[in-house]
XYZ file of C-alpha atoms in Angstrom:
450
model
C 0.249 -0.215 0.216
C 1.412 3.717 -0.385
C 1.002 6.000 1.825
C -0.044 8.767 -0.557
C -3.785 6.672 -2.030
C -4.274 5.495 1.380
C -7.206 8.336 2.196
C -8.118 6.838 6.286
C -11.048 8.867 6.142
C -12.263 6.852 3.665
C -10.811 3.989 4.530
C -11.995 3.536 7.845
C -16.012 4.858 6.755
C -15.113 2.038 3.854
C -14.198 -0.807 6.735
C -16.665 0.401 9.165
C -13.622 1.466 11.215
C -14.899 1.569 14.930
C -11.603 1.155 16.957
C -8.248 1.584 16.831
C -4.925 -0.008 17.765
C -2.618 2.726 17.240
C 0.753 1.009 17.539
C 4.995 1.424 17.461
C 7.330 -1.019 17.928
C 9.622 -1.111 21.283
C 13.441 -2.747 21.197
C 12.611 -5.936 21.846
C 10.294 -5.375 19.135
C 6.889 -5.500 21.112
C 3.875 -3.547 20.428
C 2.585 -0.556 22.552
C 0.202 2.100 22.196
C -3.488 3.167 22.649
C -6.365 1.922 21.699
C -9.173 4.346 21.368
C -12.553 4.725 19.254
C -12.114 5.872 15.401
C -13.946 8.824 15.795
C -10.595 10.358 18.877
C -8.434 9.156 16.555
C -9.648 11.929 14.006
C -10.341 14.022 16.200
C -8.298 14.095 19.550
C -5.046 15.268 17.663
C -1.673 12.843 17.234
C -1.404 10.054 20.165
C 1.512 9.625 23.179
C 3.177 7.742 24.840
C 6.346 8.258 27.168
C 9.543 8.697 25.219
C 10.441 6.036 28.486
C 8.728 3.384 26.314
C 11.612 2.769 24.436
C 14.529 2.115 27.837
C 11.942 -0.737 28.781
C 13.176 -4.379 29.032
C 11.357 -7.656 28.056
C 11.115 -7.768 32.055
C 9.162 -4.740 32.395
C 11.874 -2.707 34.315
C 14.287 0.224 33.738
C 17.922 0.635 33.179
C 19.733 3.498 35.026
C 20.573 6.395 33.583
C 22.867 8.649 35.872
C 24.082 10.826 33.722
C 20.276 11.307 31.876
C 22.392 9.996 28.383
C 19.620 7.484 27.614
C 16.293 10.303 27.464
C 14.937 12.969 28.831
C 14.783 13.563 33.245
C 11.160 14.224 32.580
C 10.027 11.455 31.374
C 8.511 13.696 27.846
C 5.740 12.382 25.927
C 6.654 11.897 22.220
C 3.995 12.232 19.398
C 2.830 9.267 17.605
C 2.483 9.527 13.346
C -0.163 7.493 11.487
C 1.975 6.129 8.203
C -1.063 5.414 6.493
C 0.126 2.812 4.464
C 0.531 0.429 7.344
C -3.531 0.490 8.158
C -4.691 -2.836 8.021
C -8.136 -4.627 9.699
C -7.112 -6.920 13.350
C -8.701 -9.977 11.662
C -9.265 -11.225 15.287
C -11.546 -8.839 16.851
C -14.504 -8.499 17.836
C -15.757 -4.871 16.513
C -13.924 -3.798 13.174
C -11.113 -2.939 14.450
C -7.570 -0.752 12.714
C -4.431 -1.137 13.777
C -1.669 1.670 12.071
C 1.548 1.488 12.868
C 3.102 5.339 13.591
C 6.629 6.966 13.262
C 7.285 8.517 16.609
C 8.425 12.449 17.016
C 8.671 14.842 19.471
C 7.371 17.915 20.076
C 9.426 19.807 17.659
C 8.938 17.361 14.588
C 12.061 15.497 14.302
C 11.968 12.024 14.661
C 13.115 9.630 18.320
C 16.164 8.738 17.218
C 15.292 5.000 19.394
C 12.794 4.079 17.951
C 13.102 1.467 15.955
C 11.339 2.325 12.825
C 13.159 5.291 13.169
C 16.601 3.892 12.729
C 15.425 1.598 10.207
C 14.646 4.701 7.861
C 17.153 6.199 9.002
C 19.934 3.510 7.119
C 17.358 3.670 4.374
C 18.008 7.722 3.925
C 21.718 6.858 4.011
C 21.697 4.049 1.055
C 19.264 6.601 -0.930
C 21.670 9.339 -0.453
C 23.945 7.173 -2.704
C 21.680 5.994 -4.923
C 21.332 2.305 -3.724
C 17.409 0.733 -3.010
C 17.814 -2.081 -1.041
C 15.567 -5.216 -1.350
C 15.397 -7.720 1.311
C 13.602 -11.321 1.657
C 12.904 -12.623 5.202
C 12.555 -16.301 6.608
C 10.927 -16.351 10.309
C 11.348 -19.547 11.755
C 9.130 -20.300 14.554
C 7.786 -23.227 17.140
C 4.499 -24.527 17.644
C 4.356 -25.743 21.995
C 1.981 -26.981 24.289
C 0.219 -24.174 26.567
C 3.144 -23.957 29.557
C 1.959 -21.820 32.295
C 4.792 -22.955 34.674
C 8.311 -21.227 33.917
C 10.467 -23.868 35.254
C 8.556 -26.551 33.133
C 10.194 -27.430 29.811
C 8.770 -26.906 26.521
C 7.238 -29.775 25.032
C 5.575 -30.331 21.003
C 1.669 -29.671 21.159
C -0.536 -32.669 20.131
C -1.309 -32.810 16.136
C -4.729 -33.877 14.496
C -3.113 -37.158 15.034
C -3.398 -37.244 19.203
C 0.351 -37.216 18.754
C 3.151 -35.240 19.531
C 5.742 -35.162 17.033
C 8.865 -37.722 18.200
C 11.404 -37.127 15.357
C 13.022 -35.016 12.997
C 10.578 -34.020 9.723
C 12.223 -31.523 7.838
C 9.930 -30.511 4.665
C 7.384 -33.424 5.932
C 3.927 -32.746 4.719
C 2.090 -34.269 6.878
C 3.689 -33.544 10.012
C 2.671 -29.633 8.936
C -1.043 -31.069 8.041
C -0.830 -31.816 11.661
C -2.403 -28.315 12.168
C -4.155 -27.566 8.912
C -7.202 -25.601 11.160
C -4.445 -23.363 12.439
C -2.004 -23.126 9.213
C -5.392 -22.706 7.592
C -6.607 -19.192 9.718
C -3.165 -17.720 9.927
C -3.174 -18.049 6.644
C -6.587 -15.945 6.122
C -5.710 -13.539 8.984
C -2.455 -13.024 7.052
C -3.957 -12.603 3.475
C -6.682 -9.952 5.183
C -3.396 -7.922 6.849
C -2.047 -8.473 2.446
C 1.063 -9.931 3.798
C 3.552 -10.878 1.311
C 3.637 -14.797 2.516
C 5.539 -17.202 0.399
C 6.120 -20.155 1.642
C 5.741 -22.532 4.225
C 7.346 -25.418 5.405
C 8.483 -28.130 8.368
C 12.234 -27.324 9.509
C 14.411 -29.436 11.618
C 12.502 -29.343 14.643
C 9.579 -30.801 16.395
C 6.683 -28.953 15.733
C 9.579 -26.083 13.830
C 7.843 -24.236 10.695
C 9.323 -21.360 8.663
C 7.699 -18.667 7.048
C 9.503 -16.967 3.888
C 8.021 -13.638 2.341
C 8.639 -12.772 -0.557
C 11.565 -10.219 -1.736
C 10.188 -6.579 -1.684
C 10.973 -2.756 0.322
C 13.091 -3.323 4.035
C 10.757 -0.781 5.801
C 7.427 -2.559 4.650
C 8.770 -5.981 4.884
C 9.684 -5.170 8.578
C 6.567 -3.932 9.607
C 5.361 -7.547 7.992
C 7.171 -8.843 10.084
C 6.623 -7.601 13.023
C 2.295 -8.011 11.914
C 3.099 -11.658 11.825
C 4.816 -12.449 14.960
C 1.820 -10.750 16.919
C -0.674 -12.913 14.445
C 0.785 -16.517 15.234
C 0.993 -16.192 18.515
C -3.113 -14.878 18.598
C -4.188 -17.179 16.160
C -1.556 -20.512 18.134
C -3.619 -19.397 21.320
C -6.993 -19.519 19.451
C -6.238 -23.020 18.742
C -4.614 -23.617 22.439
C -1.190 -23.871 21.791
C 1.647 -21.301 22.180
C 4.188 -20.136 19.073
C 7.543 -19.097 20.302
C 10.006 -17.236 18.813
C 12.630 -17.774 21.084
C 15.865 -18.621 19.558
C 15.973 -21.611 20.954
C 12.922 -23.040 23.423
C 13.678 -26.375 24.078
C 17.282 -27.754 24.411
C 17.162 -30.648 22.082
C 15.637 -29.171 19.031
C 17.178 -27.165 16.910
C 17.394 -22.955 17.067
C 14.790 -20.950 14.981
C 16.797 -17.824 12.930
C 15.248 -15.258 11.122
C 17.518 -15.493 7.648
C 17.953 -11.824 5.749
C 18.183 -12.212 1.616
C 18.892 -8.978 0.864
C 20.604 -7.801 -2.470
C 21.129 -3.958 -4.045
C 19.313 -2.686 -7.482
C 19.474 0.439 -8.785
C 16.230 2.333 -8.273
C 16.376 3.970 -11.828
C 16.404 0.799 -13.780
C 16.017 -1.957 -11.339
C 19.222 -3.697 -12.231
C 20.465 -5.704 -9.989
C 23.963 -3.962 -8.501
C 25.977 -7.614 -6.787
C 25.914 -8.724 -10.693
C 28.742 -7.681 -13.107
C 28.280 -7.707 -16.376
C 30.078 -10.620 -16.480
C 27.510 -12.242 -14.586
C 29.245 -12.589 -11.916
C 29.526 -11.396 -8.300
C 30.578 -7.191 -8.736
C 32.444 -5.589 -6.445
C 30.384 -3.950 -4.916
C 29.287 -6.395 -3.671
C 31.902 -8.202 -2.498
C 32.250 -4.975 -0.494
C 29.109 -5.434 0.607
C 29.728 -9.361 1.745
C 32.778 -7.788 3.480
C 31.607 -4.806 5.308
C 28.736 -7.814 7.291
C 32.226 -10.058 8.242
C 33.629 -6.589 9.597
C 30.456 -5.398 11.352
C 28.472 -8.129 12.695
C 30.169 -8.877 15.936
C 29.453 -4.949 16.770
C 25.825 -5.394 15.920
C 25.234 -9.038 17.683
C 22.864 -7.869 20.475
C 20.276 -6.587 18.003
C 20.984 -10.336 16.307
C 21.061 -12.254 19.504
C 19.612 -9.524 21.446
C 18.556 -11.834 24.511
C 20.610 -14.379 26.866
C 18.692 -16.915 24.908
C 19.802 -16.056 21.400
C 23.541 -17.968 22.130
C 22.285 -20.841 22.886
C 21.362 -21.030 19.388
C 24.492 -21.215 18.000
C 26.412 -23.689 18.437
C 28.689 -25.865 15.969
C 26.774 -28.445 13.879
C 23.648 -26.074 14.793
C 22.346 -25.830 11.180
C 23.425 -22.281 12.948
C 26.548 -20.049 12.087
C 29.743 -20.101 14.695
C 31.312 -17.434 12.182
C 31.420 -14.965 9.619
C 32.919 -17.209 6.799
C 31.081 -17.035 3.228
C 30.045 -19.177 0.164
C 28.044 -20.444 -1.948
C 25.309 -22.364 -1.117
C 26.679 -23.476 1.386
C 24.296 -23.419 5.522
C 27.471 -24.366 7.621
C 28.373 -20.473 6.580
C 26.958 -17.004 8.948
C 26.854 -15.715 5.195
C 25.360 -17.763 2.663
C 25.784 -17.187 -1.302
C 23.188 -18.663 -2.809
C 23.574 -20.343 -6.392
C 20.562 -18.952 -9.096
C 20.605 -16.197 -12.358
C 22.622 -12.664 -11.473
C 18.681 -10.807 -12.149
C 19.129 -13.017 -8.071
C 22.585 -12.488 -6.710
C 22.092 -12.291 -2.694
C 24.382 -12.815 0.068
C 22.222 -14.881 3.360
C 23.350 -13.547 6.315
C 22.627 -17.035 8.586
C 23.243 -15.202 12.014
C 19.990 -13.523 13.319
C 17.544 -15.194 15.398
C 13.856 -15.294 14.681
C 13.468 -13.561 18.579
C 15.682 -9.854 17.097
C 13.382 -6.787 16.655
C 12.898 -7.365 12.787
C 13.371 -3.330 12.366
C 16.669 -3.095 14.486
C 17.394 -6.182 12.574
C 17.288 -4.976 8.705
C 18.899 -1.762 9.598
C 22.088 -3.831 11.194
C 22.814 -6.078 8.512
C 22.723 -3.213 5.751
C 24.688 -1.292 7.796
C 27.241 -3.631 8.368
C 26.912 -3.646 3.832
C 27.038 0.103 4.060
C 29.829 0.285 5.631
C 32.141 -2.344 3.386
C 31.050 -0.907 0.098
C 31.914 3.019 1.274
C 34.989 1.891 3.207
C 35.807 -0.312 -0.533
C 36.275 -3.759 1.992
C 37.369 -6.764 0.812
C 35.522 -10.092 1.953
C 38.121 -12.794 2.834
C 38.710 -16.150 0.493
C 35.760 -18.098 -0.267
C 34.368 -21.138 2.633
C 34.634 -24.573 1.150
C 33.809 -27.053 3.442
C 32.162 -27.682 6.158
C 32.280 -24.295 8.457
C 32.203 -25.441 11.380
C 35.674 -27.132 10.808
C 37.067 -23.319 12.156
C 37.261 -21.234 14.926
C 34.386 -19.572 16.777
C 34.777 -15.925 15.826
C 30.594 -14.420 16.660
C 30.465 -13.657 20.080
C 29.471 -16.608 23.142
C 27.742 -15.081 25.634
C 26.006 -11.589 25.362
C 27.984 -9.100 27.402
C 30.912 -9.668 25.653
C 28.335 -8.881 22.571
C 27.262 -5.516 24.502
C 31.357 -4.562 24.924
C 32.469 -5.322 21.001
C 28.602 -2.609 19.870
C 29.429 -0.162 22.797
C 33.303 0.044 21.913
C 32.632 0.160 17.033
C 32.614 3.833 16.576
C 31.000 3.434 12.760
C 28.136 1.517 14.532
C 27.809 4.353 16.099
C 28.033 6.803 13.623
C 25.736 4.824 11.303
C 22.714 3.652 13.774
C 22.777 6.552 16.230
C 25.324 7.079 19.292
C 21.800 7.370 21.867
C 20.222 4.419 19.715
C 23.696 2.296 21.134
C 23.761 4.028 24.620
C 20.376 2.718 24.573
C 20.443 -0.671 23.241
C 23.362 -1.045 25.492
C 21.919 0.091 29.419
C 19.205 -1.663 27.735
C 20.351 -4.812 26.888
C 22.719 -4.677 30.828
C 19.966 -4.417 32.624
C 18.260 -7.771 31.259
C 22.019 -10.120 31.427
C 22.476 -8.217 35.429
C 18.379 -9.503 35.857
C 19.115 -12.761 34.381
C 21.696 -13.137 36.576
C 20.112 -13.769 39.986
C 18.172 -16.661 38.368
C 19.608 -19.867 39.430
C 19.072 -22.907 36.554
C 17.918 -26.209 37.517
C 21.348 -27.492 35.867
C 23.347 -25.237 38.797
C 20.606 -27.403 41.346
C 21.189 -30.233 39.596
C 25.075 -30.475 38.901
C 26.349 -28.243 41.675
C 24.483 -28.353 45.074
C 26.320 -31.131 46.500
C 29.595 -31.976 44.640
C 31.459 -28.690 44.978
């Protein structure tokens, strides 16, 4: 949908809208906002929220800010500005309800630099200034799990139509997907109503693990769709009395869930893929983009792997990367270059987890590639054979990743000083909270043995 072609009043009248959900994605990717009657939406002025919602952790806490670097100490309001191109129906609402994703501004009209949607827009502006148009295609994995109301108990696969749980690996199984046909049919119906560009659905390696592929397109539009898709799938699963989870590693003996991001750059005037040279092979620009990913991904790992759980996924021989080698059609590498026609020349970033905020993840991967191109970097030689034979070059835990991000001036320059400070502070707060929890592993192995 184009922002220029939508008149919200006409759209509301056409769909007989009675309520509006005014949403913004926070640092974690959680929808925040206000619900209001449709009439008030048009008569009450721009909705407002406290700026501090962008420094709220996933646990609902706020990091210490003794120098007032993160947000205004007065706990000021910000204005929510609707992006008309994002208006969609809420398929599961009892009354005709619209949902609209909003941008965030201060009272003087300047964008809020710590709002994730604005961070992605900031990076897209850098590309636009260079005459480059990035194109992305995300692949999002998630698990269906049985309802679990006690966090002390491990997650388990749900019971399907057969009355049984999956007990073995079912990669690409059609029948395993059909176990949950009613759920997926409703999911597709809800996604169609929200005009999402879904491509294929496959059963992944894990028990009741599914992957959804999105059609390639504009990064901001796709970030909006991934944001809404997560919300939709969770809602549909609840309607079928199970959970859907985008945790990076929800079950210890099952593979993790990723958000692989395919990316290329085209000339906005001609549509030509700039990653392919005249000979149809990888262009110099493509190689520099690839090298930028190799050099700078470690500094944005708190975005690609934002939670303590995220690093459980990045293990050797786990179908997830441990380093940033690249190779043609090589799924053991962090950076895979699929075979295809020159017009489809692209790189797949296999590092981000399904738990990543899509706005920040897309901004970060594009930022890494951007720096590689403007710096004219050269990638390492192609990886032949398994990249698991090499060393770990990605951070192994969140604290190390936060140190790398905090110290990266190039990332501060492109993503914004304030965004980096906020992200590091919020994630350090979450990490400290996690360290106060004693796990069952520690009680089992240390209680009577040390």
